[in-house]
Coordinates of C-alpha atoms in Angstrom, one line a residue:
M1 CA 14.9 -17.9 -12.4
Q2 CA 14.7 -14.2 -12.0
N3 CA 14.6 -12.6 -8.4
A4 CA 11.0 -12.0 -7.2
F5 CA 11.9 -8.7 -5.9
Q6 CA 12.4 -6.6 -9.0
T7 CA 13.2 -2.6 -9.4
E8 CA 11.6 -1.9 -12.6
Y9 CA 7.7 -1.6 -13.2
T10 CA 7.7 -3.7 -16.3
S11 CA 10.0 -6.5 -15.3
A12 CA 8.1 -6.7 -11.8
E13 CA 4.6 -7.4 -13.8
T14 CA 6.2 -9.8 -16.4
V15 CA 7.5 -11.9 -12.9
F16 CA 4.5 -11.9 -11.3
T17 CA 2.6 -13.2 -14.6
V18 CA 5.3 -16.0 -14.9
A19 CA 5.0 -17.0 -11.3
A20 CA 0.9 -16.8 -11.1
T21 CA 0.6 -18.6 -14.7
A22 CA 2.6 -21.3 -13.1
A23 CA 0.5 -21.5 -10.1
G24 CA -2.3 -22.5 -12.4
A25 CA -3.8 -18.4 -12.0
V26 CA -6.3 -17.0 -14.7
I27 CA -5.2 -13.3 -15.0
E28 CA -7.0 -10.3 -15.9
R29 CA -6.1 -7.1 -16.6
A30 CA -7.7 -3.5 -16.0
S31 CA -5.4 -0.8 -18.2
H32 CA -4.6 2.3 -16.9
P33 CA -5.3 5.6 -19.0
L34 CA -1.9 6.8 -18.5
R35 CA 1.7 5.4 -19.2
G36 CA 4.6 5.1 -17.4
P37 CA 7.8 7.4 -17.4
Q38 CA 9.5 5.5 -20.2
G39 CA 6.3 5.1 -22.2
E40 CA 5.3 1.7 -20.8
R41 CA 2.0 0.5 -20.4
L42 CA 0.5 0.6 -17.0
S43 CA -2.1 -2.1 -15.5
T44 CA -3.7 -3.7 -12.5
L45 CA -3.4 -7.4 -12.9
C46 CA -5.7 -10.0 -11.3
A47 CA -4.9 -13.3 -11.0
W48 CA -7.4 -15.8 -9.9
I49 CA -6.7 -19.5 -8.6
G50 CA -9.6 -22.0 -8.0
A51 CA -13.3 -22.1 -8.7
R52 CA -15.0 -18.5 -9.9
D53 CA -18.0 -19.2 -7.4
A54 CA -16.0 -20.4 -4.2
P55 CA -17.7 -19.2 -1.0
R56 CA -14.4 -18.5 0.5
V57 CA -11.9 -16.1 -0.9
F58 CA -8.2 -15.4 0.3
V59 CA -7.2 -11.9 -1.5
T60 CA -3.6 -10.1 -1.3
I61 CA -3.2 -6.5 -3.0
S62 CA 0.2 -4.9 -3.9
G63 CA 0.9 -1.4 -4.8
A64 CA -2.0 0.9 -3.1
H65 CA 1.0 3.0 -2.4
G66 CA 2.7 3.0 -5.6
A67 CA 6.5 2.7 -4.6
E68 CA 5.8 0.1 -2.5
G69 CA 4.7 -2.0 -4.9
F70 CA 8.1 -3.6 -5.9
A71 CA 7.9 -5.1 -2.2
G72 CA 4.2 -6.4 -2.6
S73 CA 5.0 -8.0 -5.7
G74 CA 8.2 -9.9 -4.4
M75 CA 6.3 -10.9 -1.5
Q76 CA 3.4 -12.4 -3.9
V77 CA 5.5 -13.9 -6.1
S78 CA 7.4 -15.6 -3.4
W79 CA 4.5 -17.4 -2.1
L80 CA 3.0 -18.0 -5.8
R81 CA 6.2 -20.0 -6.9
R82 CA 5.8 -22.6 -3.9
M83 CA 1.9 -23.0 -4.3
R84 CA -0.1 -25.2 -6.5
E85 CA -3.9 -24.9 -7.0
P86 CA -4.7 -28.4 -6.1
A87 CA -3.0 -27.4 -2.4
L88 CA -6.4 -25.2 -2.0
P89 CA -9.5 -26.7 -0.3
R90 CA -12.3 -27.1 -3.0
D91 CA -14.1 -24.1 -1.3
T92 CA -11.8 -21.8 -1.5
A93 CA -10.0 -19.6 -4.0
V94 CA -7.3 -17.1 -4.2
L95 CA -7.3 -13.7 -6.2
F96 CA -3.9 -11.6 -6.1
I97 CA -4.4 -8.0 -7.3
H98 CA -1.1 -6.8 -8.4
G99 CA 0.0 -3.1 -8.8
I100 CA -3.9 -1.5 -7.8
N101 CA -1.8 1.8 -8.0
P102 CA 0.0 1.2 -11.3
F103 CA 0.7 4.7 -11.8
G104 CA 2.5 5.4 -8.6
F105 CA 4.4 1.9 -9.0
A106 CA 5.9 2.8 -12.2
W107 CA 6.6 6.3 -11.4
L108 CA 8.3 5.4 -8.1
R109 CA 5.3 7.7 -6.2
R110 CA 3.6 6.7 -3.3
T111 CA 0.6 8.5 -4.6
T112 CA -1.8 8.0 -7.4
E113 CA -1.8 10.2 -10.5
E114 CA -4.1 12.7 -8.6
G115 CA -1.4 13.0 -6.1
V116 CA -3.9 10.9 -3.8
D117 CA -2.7 8.7 -0.9
L118 CA -5.1 5.9 -1.7
N119 CA -5.5 4.8 1.8
R120 CA -7.0 7.9 2.4
N121 CA -9.5 7.9 -0.2
F122 CA -12.1 5.8 0.6
V123 CA -14.3 8.4 2.2
D124 CA -18.1 9.9 1.4
F125 CA -17.2 12.5 -1.0
S126 CA -20.7 13.9 -1.1
Q127 CA -20.3 14.3 2.9
S128 CA -18.3 17.5 4.3
L129 CA -14.2 16.2 4.1
P130 CA -12.5 16.0 7.6
D131 CA -10.4 18.8 8.6
N132 CA -6.6 18.2 9.9
P133 CA -5.3 21.5 11.4
G134 CA -2.2 20.3 12.6
Y135 CA -1.1 19.3 8.9
R136 CA -2.2 22.6 7.7
E137 CA -0.2 24.4 10.2
L138 CA 2.9 22.3 9.1
A139 CA 2.1 21.9 5.4
D140 CA 4.9 23.8 3.9
A141 CA 7.4 22.1 6.1
F142 CA 6.1 18.5 5.2
V143 CA 6.5 19.3 1.3
T144 CA 8.7 22.6 1.5
P145 CA 9.0 25.1 -1.4
S146 CA 12.8 24.1 -2.0
I147 CA 15.0 20.9 -1.2
D148 CA 18.6 22.7 -0.2
E149 CA 19.8 21.5 2.9
A150 CA 18.8 25.0 5.2
T151 CA 15.2 24.8 4.1
L152 CA 14.9 21.0 4.9
A153 CA 16.6 21.5 8.2
G154 CA 14.2 24.4 9.0
A155 CA 11.3 22.0 8.5
E156 CA 12.8 19.6 10.8
A157 CA 12.8 22.2 13.4
R158 CA 9.6 23.1 13.0
F159 CA 8.7 19.3 13.4
A160 CA 10.6 19.3 16.9
D161 CA 8.7 22.4 18.1
Y162 CA 5.4 21.2 17.4
K163 CA 6.1 17.9 19.1
A164 CA 7.4 20.0 22.1
R165 CA 4.1 22.0 22.2
H166 CA 1.6 19.3 21.3
G167 CA 3.3 15.9 22.0
E168 CA 4.4 13.0 19.8
A169 CA 1.0 11.6 19.1
A170 CA -0.5 14.7 17.7
Y171 CA 2.7 15.3 15.8
L172 CA 1.9 11.9 14.1
A173 CA -1.8 12.2 13.5
A174 CA -1.0 15.8 12.0
R175 CA 1.4 14.1 9.6
G176 CA -0.4 10.9 8.9
A177 CA -3.9 10.9 9.7
G178 CA -5.0 12.3 6.3
Q179 CA -5.7 15.5 5.0
Y180 CA -8.1 16.8 2.6
S181 CA -7.0 20.3 2.0
N182 CA -3.3 20.5 0.2
P183 CA -3.5 18.5 -3.2
E184 CA 0.3 18.6 -3.1
G185 CA 1.0 17.8 0.2
L186 CA 1.6 14.5 2.2
F187 CA -1.1 11.8 2.6
Y188 CA -3.9 13.6 0.6
G189 CA -7.2 12.3 0.7
G190 CA -8.2 13.7 -2.5
S191 CA -11.5 15.3 -3.7
G192 CA -12.8 12.4 -5.2
P193 CA -12.7 8.6 -5.8
T194 CA -9.2 7.9 -7.7
W195 CA -9.0 5.5 -10.6
A196 CA -7.5 3.1 -7.9
R197 CA -10.3 3.0 -5.8
R198 CA -12.7 2.7 -8.7
T199 CA -10.7 0.3 -9.9
S200 CA -10.9 -1.9 -6.4
E201 CA -14.4 -1.4 -6.5
E202 CA -14.9 -2.8 -9.9
I203 CA -12.6 -5.8 -9.2
I204 CA -14.9 -6.6 -6.1
D205 CA -18.0 -6.2 -8.3
A206 CA -16.7 -8.3 -11.4
Y207 CA -15.2 -11.1 -9.0
A208 CA -18.8 -11.4 -7.4
L209 CA -17.2 -10.8 -3.4
A210 CA -20.0 -9.2 -2.0
G211 CA -21.4 -12.0 0.6
R212 CA -18.9 -14.5 0.6
K213 CA -16.4 -14.9 3.0
V214 CA -13.2 -13.1 2.1
A215 CA -9.8 -12.8 3.5
V216 CA -7.9 -9.6 2.5
V217 CA -3.7 -9.1 3.3
D218 CA -3.0 -5.5 1.9
L219 CA 0.6 -5.3 2.1
H220 CA 2.7 -1.9 2.7
T221 CA 6.2 -0.7 3.5
G222 CA 7.8 2.0 5.3
L223 CA 7.0 2.3 8.7
G224 CA 8.5 0.3 12.0
P225 CA 11.7 -1.9 12.7
Y226 CA 13.8 -3.1 9.7
G227 CA 12.4 -5.9 7.9
Y228 CA 9.4 -6.4 10.8
G229 CA 5.9 -7.2 9.5
E230 CA 3.1 -5.8 11.8
L231 CA -0.3 -7.0 11.1
I232 CA -2.9 -4.2 11.5
A233 CA -6.1 -4.6 12.1
G234 CA -8.9 -3.4 9.4
A235 CA -11.7 -3.5 11.6
D236 CA -13.3 -1.6 14.7
P237 CA -12.4 -3.0 18.1
M238 CA -15.0 -4.8 19.6
T239 CA -16.5 -5.9 16.4
E240 CA -16.8 -9.4 15.1
P241 CA -14.5 -9.0 11.9
A242 CA -12.0 -7.3 14.9
Q243 CA -12.3 -10.6 16.9
R244 CA -11.3 -12.9 13.8
L245 CA -8.5 -10.9 13.2
V246 CA -7.1 -11.6 16.7
D247 CA -8.1 -15.5 16.6
W248 CA -6.5 -15.8 13.4
Y249 CA -2.9 -14.0 13.7
G250 CA -3.0 -13.6 17.6
P251 CA -0.9 -11.3 19.2
T252 CA 1.4 -9.7 16.6
L253 CA -1.9 -8.2 15.3
T254 CA -2.4 -4.1 16.3
Q255 CA -5.1 -2.0 16.8
P256 CA -4.5 1.3 15.8
A257 CA -7.8 2.6 18.0
L258 CA -6.5 1.0 20.9
G259 CA -2.4 2.2 20.4
G260 CA 0.5 0.2 20.5
S261 CA 0.5 0.1 16.4
V262 CA 3.2 1.6 14.1
I263 CA 0.2 3.7 12.2
V264 CA -2.1 6.3 13.9
P265 CA -5.7 6.1 13.3
Q266 CA -6.3 6.9 9.6
L267 CA -9.2 8.7 7.5
G268 CA -10.3 6.6 4.4
M269 CA -8.6 3.5 4.5
A270 CA -9.1 0.6 2.0
H271 CA -10.8 -1.8 4.3
L272 CA -13.7 0.8 5.0
G273 CA -14.7 0.9 1.2
W274 CA -14.3 -3.2 1.1
R275 CA -16.4 -3.5 4.1
A276 CA -18.9 -1.3 2.4
R277 CA -19.2 -3.6 -0.8
I278 CA -18.5 -7.1 0.4
G279 CA -20.2 -6.8 4.2
E280 CA -19.4 -8.7 7.4
G281 CA -18.0 -11.7 6.0
L282 CA -15.0 -9.4 5.6
T283 CA -11.6 -10.1 7.4
F284 CA -9.1 -7.3 6.3
A285 CA -5.8 -6.8 7.7
Y286 CA -2.7 -4.6 6.6
L287 CA 1.0 -6.3 6.5
E288 CA 3.4 -3.3 7.1
F289 CA 7.2 -3.9 7.4
G290 CA 10.0 -1.7 8.5
T291 CA 12.4 -0.5 5.8
R292 CA 14.3 2.6 6.9
V293 CA 14.6 5.2 9.7
P294 CA 12.1 7.9 10.0
F295 CA 14.4 10.8 9.1
F296 CA 15.3 9.2 5.4
M297 CA 11.6 8.6 4.9
Q298 CA 10.6 12.0 5.5
R299 CA 13.3 13.4 3.3
A300 CA 12.6 10.8 0.4
L301 CA 8.7 11.7 0.6
C302 CA 9.6 15.4 1.1
R303 CA 11.7 15.3 -1.8
D304 CA 9.6 13.3 -4.0
H305 CA 6.8 15.5 -3.6
W306 CA 8.7 18.6 -4.4
L307 CA 9.8 17.3 -7.7
H308 CA 6.4 16.2 -8.9
A309 CA 4.9 19.9 -7.9
Q310 CA 7.7 21.4 -10.7
G311 CA 5.5 19.4 -13.3
T312 CA 6.5 16.0 -15.1
P313 CA 9.5 15.1 -14.2
D314 CA 12.3 14.5 -16.7
W315 CA 13.3 10.8 -15.9
N316 CA 16.9 10.9 -17.2
D317 CA 17.6 14.0 -15.2
P318 CA 20.1 13.2 -12.5
L319 CA 18.3 15.0 -9.8
T320 CA 15.3 13.0 -10.6
R321 CA 17.0 9.7 -10.7
G322 CA 18.8 10.3 -7.2
I323 CA 14.9 11.1 -5.7
K324 CA 13.6 8.1 -7.4
A325 CA 16.5 5.9 -6.2
D326 CA 15.9 7.0 -2.5
M327 CA 12.1 6.6 -3.1
L328 CA 12.7 3.1 -4.3
H329 CA 15.5 2.3 -1.3
A330 CA 12.9 3.7 1.2
Y331 CA 10.2 1.4 0.3
M332 CA 12.6 -1.7 -0.7
P333 CA 15.9 -1.9 0.8
A334 CA 18.3 -3.5 -1.5
R335 CA 19.2 -5.9 0.7
P336 CA 19.2 -9.8 0.1
D337 CA 18.5 -10.1 3.8
W338 CA 15.4 -7.8 4.0
H339 CA 13.8 -9.9 1.0
E340 CA 14.4 -12.8 2.7
M341 CA 12.6 -11.7 6.0
V342 CA 9.9 -10.1 4.4
A343 CA 8.8 -13.0 1.9
F344 CA 8.9 -15.4 5.2
R345 CA 6.8 -13.2 7.1
A346 CA 4.3 -12.8 4.4
S347 CA 4.1 -16.3 3.3
Q348 CA 3.4 -17.0 7.1
V349 CA 0.9 -14.4 7.3
F350 CA -0.8 -15.7 3.8
D351 CA -1.0 -19.2 5.5
Q352 CA -2.5 -17.9 8.4
A353 CA -5.1 -16.0 6.8
L354 CA -6.1 -19.0 4.5
A355 CA -6.4 -21.4 7.6
G356 CA -8.5 -18.8 9.3
L357 CA -10.5 -18.2 6.2
V358 CA -11.0 -22.3 5.9
A359 CA -11.9 -22.6 9.3
Q360 CA -14.4 -19.6 9.5

């Protein structure tokens, strides 16, 4: 049996397809208009298990931040391999969305083909877009004009100075809350809905999820202690969906607006778009796994954004290969212990979500 945690896009899709089919899933494909770095077809796969009209639906999503899709796919495959349709309650179905951002998945980018962070893209583009003055101040340090050691060290000195003047929390908000002013920068929210966002909305509509009781676990990697899976609430504090999350998941759940989470409050996150279409029956959580130290993550992201700012990369160039290897290892460490830790934790959370959904 092939490893659940693959390191190439096509093989990850194949392993997922085999596992989903063996679990009794009906698989549908949303084809992406572009191709991967070696000409491969790109797709988002949807695997449905159970009655199509089930009033309760459990959903998992992998690959919102493309390069994180390898780990997310591995978690989905690990759970599917031990699951069979008869184990589901009759009124509950499962929908596994594999590679919602297939372009970033295949190209080992965190962003979509538009250079957009999908989890900053669910905003109303008919309104004035939010401003992030802290990001604008540090934009050319987050993504430097060159990637030689002196330039990168100078950028890190600017980060330290900003933290000294404004504090760690202000720095993290400047870096990660989202920005709509620098299309080649980190955590860019875009100027309109991306293909991945539109596809997410089409999936919600195609499977008629509106009005049902829907539990979502959106899989992510890159923040937090090595191998630890933090559950992050996709709901405003003091709301009914937030209370359901607390009841289902207990004290491992964090709420960014209340502090203590590995993430800061962010603009345009996916749960906002899902809730707008589904309603108050949605219970949405992000599951974030730690990988590498922040210094490594920042360097990997900076170098990758710099690379794509130069144009379409030559996939066989040694510089490209080195940068992409760092991106893969930034978001999916190549260690069996990490794979075991995240597979166990994800399965635990998936089971908790199903139990909570059935009791809802």
